[in-house]
Short mmCIF file of C-alpha atoms in Angstrom, two decimals:
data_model
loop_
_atom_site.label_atom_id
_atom_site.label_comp_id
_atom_site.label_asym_id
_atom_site.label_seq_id
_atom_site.Cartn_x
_atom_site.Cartn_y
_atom_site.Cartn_z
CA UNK K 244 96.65 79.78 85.08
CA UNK K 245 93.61 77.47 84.04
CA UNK K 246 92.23 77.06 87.38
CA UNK K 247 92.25 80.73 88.33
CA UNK K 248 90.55 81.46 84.93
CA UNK K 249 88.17 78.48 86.00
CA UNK K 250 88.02 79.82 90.00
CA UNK K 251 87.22 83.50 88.24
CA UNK K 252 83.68 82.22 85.69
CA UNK K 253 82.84 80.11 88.62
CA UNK K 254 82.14 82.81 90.86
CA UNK K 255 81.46 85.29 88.59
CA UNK K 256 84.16 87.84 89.52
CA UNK K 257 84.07 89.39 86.37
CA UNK K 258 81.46 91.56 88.75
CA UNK K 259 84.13 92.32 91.23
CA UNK K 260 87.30 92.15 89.38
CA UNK K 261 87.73 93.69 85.37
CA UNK K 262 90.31 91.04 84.64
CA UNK K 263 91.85 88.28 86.47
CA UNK K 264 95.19 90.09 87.05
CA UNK K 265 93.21 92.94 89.29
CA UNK K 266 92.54 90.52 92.22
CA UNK K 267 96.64 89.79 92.28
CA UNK K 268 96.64 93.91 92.43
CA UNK K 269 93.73 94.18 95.27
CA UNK K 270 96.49 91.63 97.51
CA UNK K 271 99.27 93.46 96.67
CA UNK K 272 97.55 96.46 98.28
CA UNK K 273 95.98 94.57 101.29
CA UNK K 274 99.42 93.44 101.86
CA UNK K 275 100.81 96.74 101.45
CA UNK K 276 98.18 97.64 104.39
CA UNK K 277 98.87 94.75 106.44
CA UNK K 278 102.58 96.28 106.07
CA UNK K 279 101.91 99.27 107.49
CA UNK K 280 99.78 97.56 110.74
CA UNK K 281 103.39 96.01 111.33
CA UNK K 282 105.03 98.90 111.34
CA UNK K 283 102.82 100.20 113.92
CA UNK K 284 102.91 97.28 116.07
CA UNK K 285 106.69 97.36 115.72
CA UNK K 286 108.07 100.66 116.30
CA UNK K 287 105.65 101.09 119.08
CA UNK K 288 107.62 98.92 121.55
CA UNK K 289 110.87 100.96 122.72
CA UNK K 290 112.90 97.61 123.53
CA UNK K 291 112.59 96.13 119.70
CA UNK K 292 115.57 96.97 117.77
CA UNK K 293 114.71 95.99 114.42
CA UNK K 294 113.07 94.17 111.48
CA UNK K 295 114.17 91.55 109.63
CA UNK K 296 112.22 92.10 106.38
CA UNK K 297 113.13 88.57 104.90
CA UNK K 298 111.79 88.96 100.98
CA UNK K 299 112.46 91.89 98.53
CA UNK K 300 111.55 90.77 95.61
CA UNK K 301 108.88 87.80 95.06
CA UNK K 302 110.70 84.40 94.83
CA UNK K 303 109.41 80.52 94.76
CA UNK K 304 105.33 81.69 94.20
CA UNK K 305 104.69 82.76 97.74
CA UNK K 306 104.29 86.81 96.81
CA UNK K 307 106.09 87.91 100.15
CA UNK K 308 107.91 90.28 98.91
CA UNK K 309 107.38 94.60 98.44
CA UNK K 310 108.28 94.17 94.56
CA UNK K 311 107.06 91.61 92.20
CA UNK K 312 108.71 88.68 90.03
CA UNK K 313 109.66 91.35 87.60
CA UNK K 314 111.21 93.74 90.16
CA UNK K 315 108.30 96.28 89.94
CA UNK K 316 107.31 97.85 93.47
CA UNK K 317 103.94 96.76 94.41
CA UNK K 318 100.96 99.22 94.65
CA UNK K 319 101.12 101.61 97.43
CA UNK K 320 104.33 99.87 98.97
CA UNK K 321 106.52 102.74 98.31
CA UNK K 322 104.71 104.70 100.55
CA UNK K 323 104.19 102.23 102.88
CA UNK K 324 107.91 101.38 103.48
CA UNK K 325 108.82 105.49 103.06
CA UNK K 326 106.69 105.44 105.91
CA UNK K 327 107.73 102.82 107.97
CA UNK K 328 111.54 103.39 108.12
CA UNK K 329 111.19 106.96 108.95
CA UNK K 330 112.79 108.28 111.85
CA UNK K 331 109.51 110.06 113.44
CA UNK K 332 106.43 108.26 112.54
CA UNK K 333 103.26 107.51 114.74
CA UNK K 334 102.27 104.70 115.72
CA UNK K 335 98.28 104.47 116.07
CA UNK K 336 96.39 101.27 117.33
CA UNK K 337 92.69 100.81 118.27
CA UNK K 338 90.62 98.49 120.12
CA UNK K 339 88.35 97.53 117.33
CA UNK K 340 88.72 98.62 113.53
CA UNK K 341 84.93 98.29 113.37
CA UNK K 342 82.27 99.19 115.98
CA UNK K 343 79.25 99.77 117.43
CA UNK K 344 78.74 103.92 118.03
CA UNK K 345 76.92 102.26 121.16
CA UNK K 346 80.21 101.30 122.18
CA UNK K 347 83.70 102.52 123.40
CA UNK K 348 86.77 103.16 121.62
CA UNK K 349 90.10 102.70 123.32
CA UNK K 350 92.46 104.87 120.95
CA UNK K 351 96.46 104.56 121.88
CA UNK K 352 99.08 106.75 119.99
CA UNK K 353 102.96 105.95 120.49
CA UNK K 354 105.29 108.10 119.49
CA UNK K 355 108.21 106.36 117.73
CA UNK K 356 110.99 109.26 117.83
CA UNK K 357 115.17 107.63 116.11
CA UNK K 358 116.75 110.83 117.32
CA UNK K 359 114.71 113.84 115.06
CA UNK K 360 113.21 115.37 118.16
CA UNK K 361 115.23 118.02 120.39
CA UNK K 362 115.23 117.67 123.96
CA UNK K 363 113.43 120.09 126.15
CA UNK K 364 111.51 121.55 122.95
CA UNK K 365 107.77 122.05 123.45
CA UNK K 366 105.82 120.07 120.75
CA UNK K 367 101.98 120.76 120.00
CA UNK K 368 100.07 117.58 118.55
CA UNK K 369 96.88 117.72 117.14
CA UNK K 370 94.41 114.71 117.39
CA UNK K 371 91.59 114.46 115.49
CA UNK K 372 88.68 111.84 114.25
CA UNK K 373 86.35 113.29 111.02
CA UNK K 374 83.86 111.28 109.40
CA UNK K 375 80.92 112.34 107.14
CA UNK K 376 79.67 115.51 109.36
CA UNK K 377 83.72 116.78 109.53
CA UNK K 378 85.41 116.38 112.65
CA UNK K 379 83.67 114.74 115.82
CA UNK K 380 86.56 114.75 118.49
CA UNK K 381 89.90 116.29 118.92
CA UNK K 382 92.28 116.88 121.61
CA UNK K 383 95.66 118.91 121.07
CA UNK K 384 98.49 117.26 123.40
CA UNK K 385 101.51 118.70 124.64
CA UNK K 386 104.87 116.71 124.02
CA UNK K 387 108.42 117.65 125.50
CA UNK K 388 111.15 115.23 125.07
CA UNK K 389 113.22 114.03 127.91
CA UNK K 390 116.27 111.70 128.70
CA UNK K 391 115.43 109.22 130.35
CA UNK K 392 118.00 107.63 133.42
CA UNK K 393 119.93 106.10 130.68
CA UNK K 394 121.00 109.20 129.10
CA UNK K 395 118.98 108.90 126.13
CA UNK K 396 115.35 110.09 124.84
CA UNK K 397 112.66 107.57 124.28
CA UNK K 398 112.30 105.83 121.01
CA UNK K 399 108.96 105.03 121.22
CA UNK K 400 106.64 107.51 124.00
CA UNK K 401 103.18 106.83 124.64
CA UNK K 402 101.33 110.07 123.49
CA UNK K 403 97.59 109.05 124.93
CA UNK K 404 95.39 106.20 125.81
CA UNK K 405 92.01 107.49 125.62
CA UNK K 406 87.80 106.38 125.66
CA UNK K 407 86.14 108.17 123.48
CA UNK K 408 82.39 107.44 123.14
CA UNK K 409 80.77 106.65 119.74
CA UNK K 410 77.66 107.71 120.62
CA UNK K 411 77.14 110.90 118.62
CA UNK K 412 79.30 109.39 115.74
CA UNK K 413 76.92 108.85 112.57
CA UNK K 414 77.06 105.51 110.80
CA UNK K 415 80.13 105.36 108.50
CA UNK K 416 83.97 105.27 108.12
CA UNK K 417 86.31 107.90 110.13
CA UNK K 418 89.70 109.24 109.90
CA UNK K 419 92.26 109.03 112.89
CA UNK K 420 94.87 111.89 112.06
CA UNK K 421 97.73 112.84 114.44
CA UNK K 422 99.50 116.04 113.37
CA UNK K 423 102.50 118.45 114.22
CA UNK K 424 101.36 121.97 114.69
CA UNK K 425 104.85 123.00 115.33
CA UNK K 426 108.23 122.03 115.04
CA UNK K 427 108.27 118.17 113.36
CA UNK K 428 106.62 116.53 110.81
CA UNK K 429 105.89 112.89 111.23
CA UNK K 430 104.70 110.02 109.59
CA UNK K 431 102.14 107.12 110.46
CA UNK K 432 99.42 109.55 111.13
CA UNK K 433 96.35 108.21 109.74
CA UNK K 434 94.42 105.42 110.59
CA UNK K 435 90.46 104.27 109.94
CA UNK K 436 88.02 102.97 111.70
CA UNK K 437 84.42 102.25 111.05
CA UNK K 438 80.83 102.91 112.98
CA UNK K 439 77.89 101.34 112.96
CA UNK K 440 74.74 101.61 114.40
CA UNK K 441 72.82 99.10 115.85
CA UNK K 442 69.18 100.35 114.40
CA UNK K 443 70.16 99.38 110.95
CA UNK K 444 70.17 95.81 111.63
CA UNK K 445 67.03 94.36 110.49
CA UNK K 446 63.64 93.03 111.90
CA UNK K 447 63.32 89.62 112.39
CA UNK K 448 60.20 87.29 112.11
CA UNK K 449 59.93 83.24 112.71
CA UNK K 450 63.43 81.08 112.93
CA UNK K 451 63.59 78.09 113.57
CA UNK K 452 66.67 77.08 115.81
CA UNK K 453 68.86 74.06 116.44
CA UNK K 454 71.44 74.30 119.05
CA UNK K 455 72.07 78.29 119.18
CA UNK K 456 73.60 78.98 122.34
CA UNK K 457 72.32 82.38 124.29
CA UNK K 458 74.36 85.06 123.03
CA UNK K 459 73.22 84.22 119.58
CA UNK K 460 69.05 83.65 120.46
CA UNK K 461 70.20 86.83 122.71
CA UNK K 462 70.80 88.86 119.21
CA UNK K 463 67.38 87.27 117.05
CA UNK K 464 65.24 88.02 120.23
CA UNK K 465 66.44 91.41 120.76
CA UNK K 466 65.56 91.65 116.54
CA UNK K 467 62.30 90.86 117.45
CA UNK K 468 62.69 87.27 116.27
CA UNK K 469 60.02 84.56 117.49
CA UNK K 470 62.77 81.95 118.05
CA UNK K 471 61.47 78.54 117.82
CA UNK K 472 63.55 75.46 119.13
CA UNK K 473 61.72 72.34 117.41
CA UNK K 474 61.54 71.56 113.71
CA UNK K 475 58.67 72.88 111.58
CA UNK K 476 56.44 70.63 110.41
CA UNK K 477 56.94 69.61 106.51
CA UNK K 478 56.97 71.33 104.25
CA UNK K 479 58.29 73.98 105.58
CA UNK K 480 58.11 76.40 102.64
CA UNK K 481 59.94 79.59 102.98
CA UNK K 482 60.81 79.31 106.97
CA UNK K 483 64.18 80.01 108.15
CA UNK K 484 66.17 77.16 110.16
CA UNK K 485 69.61 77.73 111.92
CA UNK K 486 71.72 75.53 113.10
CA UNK K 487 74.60 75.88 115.51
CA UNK K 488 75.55 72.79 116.96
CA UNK K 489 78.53 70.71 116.79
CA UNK K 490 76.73 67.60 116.41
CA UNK K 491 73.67 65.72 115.48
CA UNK K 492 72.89 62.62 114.24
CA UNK K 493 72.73 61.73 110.76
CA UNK K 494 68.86 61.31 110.96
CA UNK K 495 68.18 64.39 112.31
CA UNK K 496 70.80 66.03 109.61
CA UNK K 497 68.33 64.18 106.88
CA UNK K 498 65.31 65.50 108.43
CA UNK K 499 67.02 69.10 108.32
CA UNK K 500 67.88 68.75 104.39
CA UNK K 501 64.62 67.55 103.73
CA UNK K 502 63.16 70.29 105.17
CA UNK K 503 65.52 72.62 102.56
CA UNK K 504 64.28 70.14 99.78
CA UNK K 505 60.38 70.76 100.14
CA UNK K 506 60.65 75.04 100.83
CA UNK K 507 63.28 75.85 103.92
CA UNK K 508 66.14 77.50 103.86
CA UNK K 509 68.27 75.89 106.27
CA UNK K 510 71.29 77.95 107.56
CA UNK K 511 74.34 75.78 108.82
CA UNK K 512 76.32 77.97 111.00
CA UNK K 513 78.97 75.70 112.18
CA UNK K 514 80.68 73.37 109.74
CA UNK K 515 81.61 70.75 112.13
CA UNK K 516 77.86 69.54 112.70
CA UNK K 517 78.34 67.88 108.76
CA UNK K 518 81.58 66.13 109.26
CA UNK K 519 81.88 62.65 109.28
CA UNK K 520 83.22 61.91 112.41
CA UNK K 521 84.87 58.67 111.32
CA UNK K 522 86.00 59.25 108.18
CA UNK K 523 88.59 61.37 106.58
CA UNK K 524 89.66 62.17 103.05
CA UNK K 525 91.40 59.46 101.04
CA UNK K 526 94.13 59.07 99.00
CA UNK K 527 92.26 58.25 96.07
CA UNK K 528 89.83 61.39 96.57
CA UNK K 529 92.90 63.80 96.86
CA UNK K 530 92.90 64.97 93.44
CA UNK K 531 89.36 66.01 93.04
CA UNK K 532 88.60 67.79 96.52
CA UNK K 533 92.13 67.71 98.63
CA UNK K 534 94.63 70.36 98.86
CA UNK K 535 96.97 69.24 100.96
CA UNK K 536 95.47 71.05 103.81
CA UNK K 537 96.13 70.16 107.56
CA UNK K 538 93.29 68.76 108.24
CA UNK K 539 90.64 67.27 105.25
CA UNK K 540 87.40 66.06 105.99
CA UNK K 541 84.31 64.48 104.13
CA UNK K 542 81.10 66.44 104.75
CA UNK K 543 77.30 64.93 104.98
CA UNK K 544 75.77 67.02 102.44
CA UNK K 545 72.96 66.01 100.00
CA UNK K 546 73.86 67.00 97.04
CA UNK K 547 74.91 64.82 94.18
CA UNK K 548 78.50 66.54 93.72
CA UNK K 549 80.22 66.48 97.04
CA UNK K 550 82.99 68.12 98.79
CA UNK K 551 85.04 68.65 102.13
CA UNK K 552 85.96 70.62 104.92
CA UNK K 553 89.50 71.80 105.28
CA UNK K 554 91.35 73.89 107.57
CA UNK K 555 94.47 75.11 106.90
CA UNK K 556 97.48 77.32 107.88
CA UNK K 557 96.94 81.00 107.23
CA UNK K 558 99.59 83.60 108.79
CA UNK K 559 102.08 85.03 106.42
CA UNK K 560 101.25 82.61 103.17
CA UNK K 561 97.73 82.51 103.59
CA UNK K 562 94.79 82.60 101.37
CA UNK K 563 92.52 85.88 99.97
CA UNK K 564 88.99 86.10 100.61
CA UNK K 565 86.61 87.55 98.18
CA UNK K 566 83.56 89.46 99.70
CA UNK K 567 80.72 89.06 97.31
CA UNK K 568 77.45 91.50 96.68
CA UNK K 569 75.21 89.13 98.68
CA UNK K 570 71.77 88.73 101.01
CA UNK K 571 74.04 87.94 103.58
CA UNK K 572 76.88 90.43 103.18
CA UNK K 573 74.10 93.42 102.76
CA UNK K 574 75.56 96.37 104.92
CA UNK K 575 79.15 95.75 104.88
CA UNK K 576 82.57 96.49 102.13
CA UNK K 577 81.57 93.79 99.42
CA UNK K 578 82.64 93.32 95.95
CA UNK K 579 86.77 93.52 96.87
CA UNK K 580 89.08 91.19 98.89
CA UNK K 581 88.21 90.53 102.07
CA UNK K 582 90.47 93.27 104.41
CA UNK K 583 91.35 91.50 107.67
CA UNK K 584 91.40 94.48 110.23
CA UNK K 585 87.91 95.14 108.85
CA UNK K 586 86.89 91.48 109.35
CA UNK K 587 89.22 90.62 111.71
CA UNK K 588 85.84 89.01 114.25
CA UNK K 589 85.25 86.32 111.85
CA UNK K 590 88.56 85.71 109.88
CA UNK K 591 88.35 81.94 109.29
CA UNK K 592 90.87 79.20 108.19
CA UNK K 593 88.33 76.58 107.32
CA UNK K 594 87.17 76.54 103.46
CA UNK K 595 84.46 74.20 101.59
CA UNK K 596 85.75 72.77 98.24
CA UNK K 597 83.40 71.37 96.09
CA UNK K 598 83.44 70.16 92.76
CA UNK K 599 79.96 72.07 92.08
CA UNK K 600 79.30 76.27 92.87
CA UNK K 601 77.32 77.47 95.06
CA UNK K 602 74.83 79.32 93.13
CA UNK K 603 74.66 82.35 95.58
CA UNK K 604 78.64 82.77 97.07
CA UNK K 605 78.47 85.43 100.11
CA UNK K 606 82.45 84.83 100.46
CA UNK K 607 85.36 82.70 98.00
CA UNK K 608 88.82 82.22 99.11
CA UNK K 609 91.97 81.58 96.95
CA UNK K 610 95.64 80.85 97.27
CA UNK K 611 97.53 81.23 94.26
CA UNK K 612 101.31 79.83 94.70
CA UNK K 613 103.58 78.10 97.32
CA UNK K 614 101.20 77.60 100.23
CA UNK K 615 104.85 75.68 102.41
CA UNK K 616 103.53 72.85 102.32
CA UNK K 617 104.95 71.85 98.58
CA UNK K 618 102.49 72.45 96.63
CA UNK K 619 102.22 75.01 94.28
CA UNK K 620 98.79 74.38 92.61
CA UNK K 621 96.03 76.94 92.48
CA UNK K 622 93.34 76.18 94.73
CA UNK K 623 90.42 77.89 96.02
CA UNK K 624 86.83 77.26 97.76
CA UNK K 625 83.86 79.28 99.74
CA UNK K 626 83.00 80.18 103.40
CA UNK K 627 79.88 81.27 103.13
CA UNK K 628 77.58 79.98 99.89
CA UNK K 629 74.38 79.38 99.09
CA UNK K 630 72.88 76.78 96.94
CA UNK K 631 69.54 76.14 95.52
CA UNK K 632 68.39 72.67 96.75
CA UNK K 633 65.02 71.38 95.65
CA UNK K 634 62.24 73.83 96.24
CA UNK K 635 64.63 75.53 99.55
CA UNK K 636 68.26 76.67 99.73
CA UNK K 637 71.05 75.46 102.27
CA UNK K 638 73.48 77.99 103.12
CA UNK K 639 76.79 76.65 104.35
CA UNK K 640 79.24 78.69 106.46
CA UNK K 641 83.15 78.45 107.80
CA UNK K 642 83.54 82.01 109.66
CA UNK K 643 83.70 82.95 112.57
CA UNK K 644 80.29 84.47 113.24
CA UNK K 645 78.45 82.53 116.28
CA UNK K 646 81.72 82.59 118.19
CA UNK K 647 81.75 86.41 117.43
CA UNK K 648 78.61 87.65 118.26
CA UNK K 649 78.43 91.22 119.59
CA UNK K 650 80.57 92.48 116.64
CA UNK K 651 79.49 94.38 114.07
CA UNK K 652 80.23 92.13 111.48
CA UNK K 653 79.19 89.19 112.72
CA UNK K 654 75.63 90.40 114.03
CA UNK K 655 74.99 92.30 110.70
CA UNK K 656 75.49 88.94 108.78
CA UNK K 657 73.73 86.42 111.07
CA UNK K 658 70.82 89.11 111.38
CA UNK K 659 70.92 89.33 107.21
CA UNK K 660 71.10 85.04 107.15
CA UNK K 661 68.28 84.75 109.36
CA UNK K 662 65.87 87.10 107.15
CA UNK K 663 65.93 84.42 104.98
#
């Protein structure tokens, strides 16, 4: 459609995506994905005794289901669904998708067994985690069905709930892989996580700081960060200012976008501190910034074009985030759709809709179709954007990364924002 062609030159995704049509493909595999994380959650618990999978075949513009509008199965959902119906599959969940290798992982494996398994047989399981340098743990398990008091053998057994420490694990993504070694083959046996080490975050110099609660002056200080909590004098060219609070007046919001004007490059962290408390979106303003979101909101912002704050719905019709080759996104998976077990810490449903670009967007969102609400126009936005403002920059962000903190994710892009 126009908009999508107009949502695509805006922010440039001719660098991410070849043609339009290969961002519908990159959802149709994160859904596929997000398919399989059902699965998992689902035939883990012995007492649920099915699915109702309520969409085939996409219908109405909401792209539910595993084929498309012209009957075709979506990429990767074959397998997917092969996999999820079978009658022995594993069922792998982990604490975090992405971590520190200072930290702990908590690894659980179920089981999910319709009645392939023979009682009293003595099953060998391999577990295993390989990364770059091959494998880096492993433990081979011992499984013999049983009946339980009811007469039958457990659907769903819990194989092992285990700690494993990250702490020799080299920066990069891993493999989970449960395996047979005799008797069975099952499905559901991969699953990835990724490591990170706390070293390759950055050294900090000066910020300036308005309203950043502890865990977050915690992070800059521990960066080596000289964290200053009053405004720099003017002009401030070059120095970094973040702001965290939920409120401040509208003189001391002036003073802050001067400061951008004349050299700064003031960082907004939370999106509530520039909404107008007493004012809302109007009718009359719907069609140019509105999209029939739950809530709308005007948004102090200096700029001659303006825009608004919205937060929205986002569970199974939801929107897709783009993760763009950026400053602030340095480190992580960029130039694809944003996958949400990978950044699942600061998944957002707020999104800034201007009627200008930022000229530096970290991360664009889109929803293309039936959104339940009635209205099937395209629409899109940012959550985290840059734009040039006078001789400075003003960075405005809607995720989740202050109220994150201590997640991989969220430290490496508040560390990479506050470099400047």
């Amino acid at each position: 459609c126009h908009e999508f062609w107009k949502f695509y030159h805006d922010y440039r995704l001719d660098r991410i995506f070849a043609a339009p049509e290969d961002a519908f493909k990159a959802s149709q595999s994160l859904q596929a994905k997000q398919r399989r994380l059902y699965f998992d959650l689902i035939r883990r618990v012995e007492r649920f005794n099915g699915y109702s999978m309520t969409m085939a075949t996409d219908a109405n513009l909401t792209g539910e289901g595993v084929m498309d509008t012209f009957h075709g199965v979506k990429p990767e959902m074959y397998d997917v669904m092969h996999d999820g119906w079978s009658d022995l599959r594993f069922c792998i969940t982990v604490s975090h998708t992405v971590l520190w290798r200072q930290e702990i992982l908590e690894l659980d494996i179920v089981l999910s067994d319709l009645g392939i398994l023979s009682e009293g047989t003595i099953y060998q399981i391999l577990i295993s985690i390989a990364g770059p340098d091959g494998v880096m743990w492993s433990k081979k398990i011992i499984y013999t069905p049983e009946k339980k008091t009811d007469g039958y053998l457990p659907f769903a057994a819990n194989l092992i709930k285990e700690k494993i420490s990250l702490q020799c694990f080299e920066q990069g993504e891993y493999l989970i892989s449960a395996e047979f070694l005799n008797g069975a083959r099952a499905y559901g046996n991969k699953r990835s996580i990724y490591v990170f080490d706390r070293n390759m975050l950055p050294p900090l110099h000066r910020i300036y700081a308005v309203g950043l609660d502890k865990a977050v002056a915690d992070l800059l200080l521990g960066q080596g960060a000289e964290v200053i909590t009053r405004l720099p004098d003017s002009p401030a060219c070059h120095e970094v200012i973040l702001v965290s609070c939920k409120e401040i007046s509208d003189s001391d919001l002036n003073t802050l976008y001067e400061l951008a004007r004349t050299g700064a490059h003031l960082v907004i962290l939370n999106p509530e501190v520039m909404i107008r408390k007493s004012e809302t979106v109007g009718e009359d303003n719907r069609e140019t910034i509105d999209f029939r979101s739950s809530d709308v909101q005007n948004i102090r912002v200096p700029f001659e074009k303006k825009g608004s704050l919205s937060e929205f719905g986002n569970w199974l019709y939801h929107y897709e985030y783009v993760v763009h080759d950026s400053s602030a996104t340095k480190g992580l998976k960029t130039r694809c759709l944003m996958d949400p077990e990978y950044y699942e810490d600061i998944w957002s449903n707020r999104l800034f809709r201007f009627t200008c670009t930022p000229e530096y967007p970290s991360v664009s969102g889109f929803l293309a179709g039936n959104d339940t609400t009635g209205d099937d126009s395209f629409k899109y936005g940012f959550l985290l954007g840059t734009f040039v403002y006078g001789k400075g920059k003003i960075t405005l962000n809607s995720l989740r990364i202050t109220e994150s903190i201590g997640r991989p994710v969220a430290d490496i892009i508040l560390c990479n924002l506050s470099k400047g």
